[in-house]
Structure formats: structure tokens, C-alpha cells
mmCIF file of the C-alpha atoms, coordinates in Angstrom:
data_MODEL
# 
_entry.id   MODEL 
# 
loop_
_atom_site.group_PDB 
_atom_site.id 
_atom_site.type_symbol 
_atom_site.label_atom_id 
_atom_site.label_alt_id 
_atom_site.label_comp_id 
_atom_site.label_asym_id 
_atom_site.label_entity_id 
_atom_site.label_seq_id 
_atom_site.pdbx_PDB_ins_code 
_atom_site.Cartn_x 
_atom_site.Cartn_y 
_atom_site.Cartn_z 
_atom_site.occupancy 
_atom_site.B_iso_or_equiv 
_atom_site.pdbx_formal_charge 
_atom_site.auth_seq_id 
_atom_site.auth_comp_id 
_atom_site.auth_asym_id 
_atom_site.auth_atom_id 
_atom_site.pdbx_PDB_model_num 
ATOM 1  C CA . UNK A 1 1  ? 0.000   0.000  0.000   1.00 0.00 ? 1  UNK A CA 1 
ATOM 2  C CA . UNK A 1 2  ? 2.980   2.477  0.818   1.00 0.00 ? 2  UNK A CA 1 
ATOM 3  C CA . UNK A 1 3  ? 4.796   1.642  -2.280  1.00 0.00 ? 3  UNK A CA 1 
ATOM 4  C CA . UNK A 1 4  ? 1.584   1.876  -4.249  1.00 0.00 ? 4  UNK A CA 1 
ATOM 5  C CA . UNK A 1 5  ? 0.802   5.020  -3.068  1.00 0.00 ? 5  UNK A CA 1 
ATOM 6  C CA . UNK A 1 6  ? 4.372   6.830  -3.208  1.00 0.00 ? 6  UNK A CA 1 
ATOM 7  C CA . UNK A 1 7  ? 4.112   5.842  -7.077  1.00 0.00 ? 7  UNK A CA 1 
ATOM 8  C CA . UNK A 1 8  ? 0.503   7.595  -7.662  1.00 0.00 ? 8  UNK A CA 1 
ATOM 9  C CA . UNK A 1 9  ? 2.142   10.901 -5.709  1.00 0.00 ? 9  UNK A CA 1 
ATOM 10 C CA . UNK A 1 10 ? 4.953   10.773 -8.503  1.00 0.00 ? 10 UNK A CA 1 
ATOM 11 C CA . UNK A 1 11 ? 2.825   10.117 -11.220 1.00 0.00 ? 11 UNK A CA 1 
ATOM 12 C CA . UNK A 1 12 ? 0.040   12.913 -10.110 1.00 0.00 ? 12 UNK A CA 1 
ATOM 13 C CA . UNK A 1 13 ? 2.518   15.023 -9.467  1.00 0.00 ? 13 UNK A CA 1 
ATOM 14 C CA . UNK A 1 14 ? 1.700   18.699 -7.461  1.00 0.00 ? 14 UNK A CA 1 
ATOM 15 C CA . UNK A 1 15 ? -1.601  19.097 -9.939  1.00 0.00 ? 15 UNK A CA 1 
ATOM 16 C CA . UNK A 1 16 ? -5.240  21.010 -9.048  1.00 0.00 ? 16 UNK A CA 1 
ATOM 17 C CA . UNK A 1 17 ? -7.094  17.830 -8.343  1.00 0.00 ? 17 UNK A CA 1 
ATOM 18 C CA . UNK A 1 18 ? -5.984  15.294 -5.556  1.00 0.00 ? 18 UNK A CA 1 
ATOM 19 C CA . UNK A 1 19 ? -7.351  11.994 -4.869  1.00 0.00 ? 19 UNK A CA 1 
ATOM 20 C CA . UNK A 1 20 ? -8.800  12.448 -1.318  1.00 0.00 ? 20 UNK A CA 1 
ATOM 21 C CA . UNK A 1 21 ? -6.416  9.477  0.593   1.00 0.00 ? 21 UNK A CA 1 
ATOM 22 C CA . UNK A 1 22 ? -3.128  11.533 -1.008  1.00 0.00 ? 22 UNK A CA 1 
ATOM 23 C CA . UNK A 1 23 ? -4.107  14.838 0.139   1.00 0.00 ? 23 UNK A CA 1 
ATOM 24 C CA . UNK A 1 24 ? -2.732  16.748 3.096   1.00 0.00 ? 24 UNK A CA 1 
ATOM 25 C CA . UNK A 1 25 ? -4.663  15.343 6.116   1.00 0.00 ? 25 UNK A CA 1 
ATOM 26 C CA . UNK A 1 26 ? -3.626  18.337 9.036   1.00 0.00 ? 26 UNK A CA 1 
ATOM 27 C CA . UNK A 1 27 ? -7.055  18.981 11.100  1.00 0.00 ? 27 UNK A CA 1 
ATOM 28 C CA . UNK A 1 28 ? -10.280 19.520 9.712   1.00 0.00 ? 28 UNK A CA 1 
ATOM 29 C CA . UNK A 1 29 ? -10.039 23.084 11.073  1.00 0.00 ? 29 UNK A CA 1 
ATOM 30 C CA . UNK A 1 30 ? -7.193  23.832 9.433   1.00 0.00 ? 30 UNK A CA 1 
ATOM 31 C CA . UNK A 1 31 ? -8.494  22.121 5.732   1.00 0.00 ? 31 UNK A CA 1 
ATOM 32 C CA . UNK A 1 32 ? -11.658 24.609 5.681   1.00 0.00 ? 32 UNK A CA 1 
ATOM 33 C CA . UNK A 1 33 ? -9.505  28.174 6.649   1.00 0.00 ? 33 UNK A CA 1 
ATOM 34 C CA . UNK A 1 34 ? -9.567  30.365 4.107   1.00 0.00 ? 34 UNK A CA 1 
ATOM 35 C CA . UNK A 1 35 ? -5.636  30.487 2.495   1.00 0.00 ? 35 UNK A CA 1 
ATOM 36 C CA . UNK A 1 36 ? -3.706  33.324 2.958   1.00 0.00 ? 36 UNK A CA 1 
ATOM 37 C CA . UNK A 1 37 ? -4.422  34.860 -0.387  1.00 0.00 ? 37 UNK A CA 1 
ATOM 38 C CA . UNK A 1 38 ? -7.974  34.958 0.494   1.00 0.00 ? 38 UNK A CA 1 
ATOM 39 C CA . UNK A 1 39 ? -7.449  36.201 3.866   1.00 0.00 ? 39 UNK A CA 1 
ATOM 40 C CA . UNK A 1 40 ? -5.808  39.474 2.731   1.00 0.00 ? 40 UNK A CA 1 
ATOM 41 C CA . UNK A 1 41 ? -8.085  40.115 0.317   1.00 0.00 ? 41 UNK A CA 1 
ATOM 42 C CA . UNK A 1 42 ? -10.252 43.361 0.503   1.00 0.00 ? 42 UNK A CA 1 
ATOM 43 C CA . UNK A 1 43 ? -14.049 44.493 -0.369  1.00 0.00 ? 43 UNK A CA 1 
ATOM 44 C CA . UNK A 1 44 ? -13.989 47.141 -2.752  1.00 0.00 ? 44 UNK A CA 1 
ATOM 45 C CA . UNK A 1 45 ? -15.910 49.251 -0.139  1.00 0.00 ? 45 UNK A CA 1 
ATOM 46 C CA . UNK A 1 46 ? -13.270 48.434 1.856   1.00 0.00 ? 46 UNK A CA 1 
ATOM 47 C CA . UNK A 1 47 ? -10.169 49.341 -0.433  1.00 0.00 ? 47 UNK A CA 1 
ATOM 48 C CA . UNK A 1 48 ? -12.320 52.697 -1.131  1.00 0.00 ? 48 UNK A CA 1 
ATOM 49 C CA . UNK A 1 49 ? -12.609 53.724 2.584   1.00 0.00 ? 49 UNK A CA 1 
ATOM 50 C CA . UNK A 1 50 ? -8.694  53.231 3.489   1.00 0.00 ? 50 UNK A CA 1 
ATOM 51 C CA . UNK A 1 51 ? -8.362  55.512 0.225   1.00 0.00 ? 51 UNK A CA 1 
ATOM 52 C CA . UNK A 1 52 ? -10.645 57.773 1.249   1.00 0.00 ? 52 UNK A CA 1 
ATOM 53 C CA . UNK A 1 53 ? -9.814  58.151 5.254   1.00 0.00 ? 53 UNK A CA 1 
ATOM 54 C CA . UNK A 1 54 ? -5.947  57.239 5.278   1.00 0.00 ? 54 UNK A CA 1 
ATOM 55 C CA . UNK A 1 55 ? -3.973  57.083 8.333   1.00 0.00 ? 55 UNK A CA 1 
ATOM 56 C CA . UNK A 1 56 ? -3.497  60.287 10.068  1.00 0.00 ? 56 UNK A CA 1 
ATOM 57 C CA . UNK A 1 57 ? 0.111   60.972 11.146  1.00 0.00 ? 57 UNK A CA 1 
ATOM 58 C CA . UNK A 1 58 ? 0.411   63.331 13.964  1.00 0.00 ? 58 UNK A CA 1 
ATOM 59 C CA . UNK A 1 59 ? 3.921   64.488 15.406  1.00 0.00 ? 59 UNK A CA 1 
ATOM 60 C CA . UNK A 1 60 ? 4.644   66.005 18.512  1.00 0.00 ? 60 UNK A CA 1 
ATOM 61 C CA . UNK A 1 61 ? 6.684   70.124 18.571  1.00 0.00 ? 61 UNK A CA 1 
ATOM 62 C CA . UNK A 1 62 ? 9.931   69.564 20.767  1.00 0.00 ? 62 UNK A CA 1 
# 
């Protein structure tokens, strides 16, 4: 079983679609969070309102 499945990872190779039982197994937290790509992705009302209001910068008179 090891040696068959160490062949189908070299002949699937690193492609989109994974048979489930050669897939990354980690939690099943972990399998559902959203990837980091996604994660930093913004709304477009969002990307408007940090153009809009940007980060005020305030320095102090010595």
C-alpha cells in the first residue's frame, strides 16, 4: 500500500485535483480556513474607505 501510493504521488505530481487518501490530512479546522491569499483580500468598499480616510500621522513640537 505504501509503495503503491508513493508511485501515484509521482505520477500525479503537485496538480489542481488530488485523490482524497493523497491529500494533506492536518485537522479539519485547518483544511476549511480560508488560504492566505484569500485572507488578505479586501471588499472594494473596503479598499475605497482606506483611500478615502488614510492614516493620520500626527507628530509632537519639541
Amino acid at each position: 500500500n505504501q509503495t503503491q501510493k508513493a508511485r501515484l504521488r509521482e505520477k500525479l505530481g503537485q496538480g489542481k485535483h488530488v485523490p482524497v487518501d493523497l491529500r494533506e490530512k492536518k485537522t479539519r479546522a485547518i483544511r476549511r480556513a480560508l488560504t492566505p491569499e484569500e485572507k488578505s483580500i479586501k471588499t472594494l468598499k473596503q479598499q475605497k474607505k482606506d483611500a478615502y480616510f488614510p492614516k493620520r500621522r500626527f507628530a509632537v513640537k519639541a
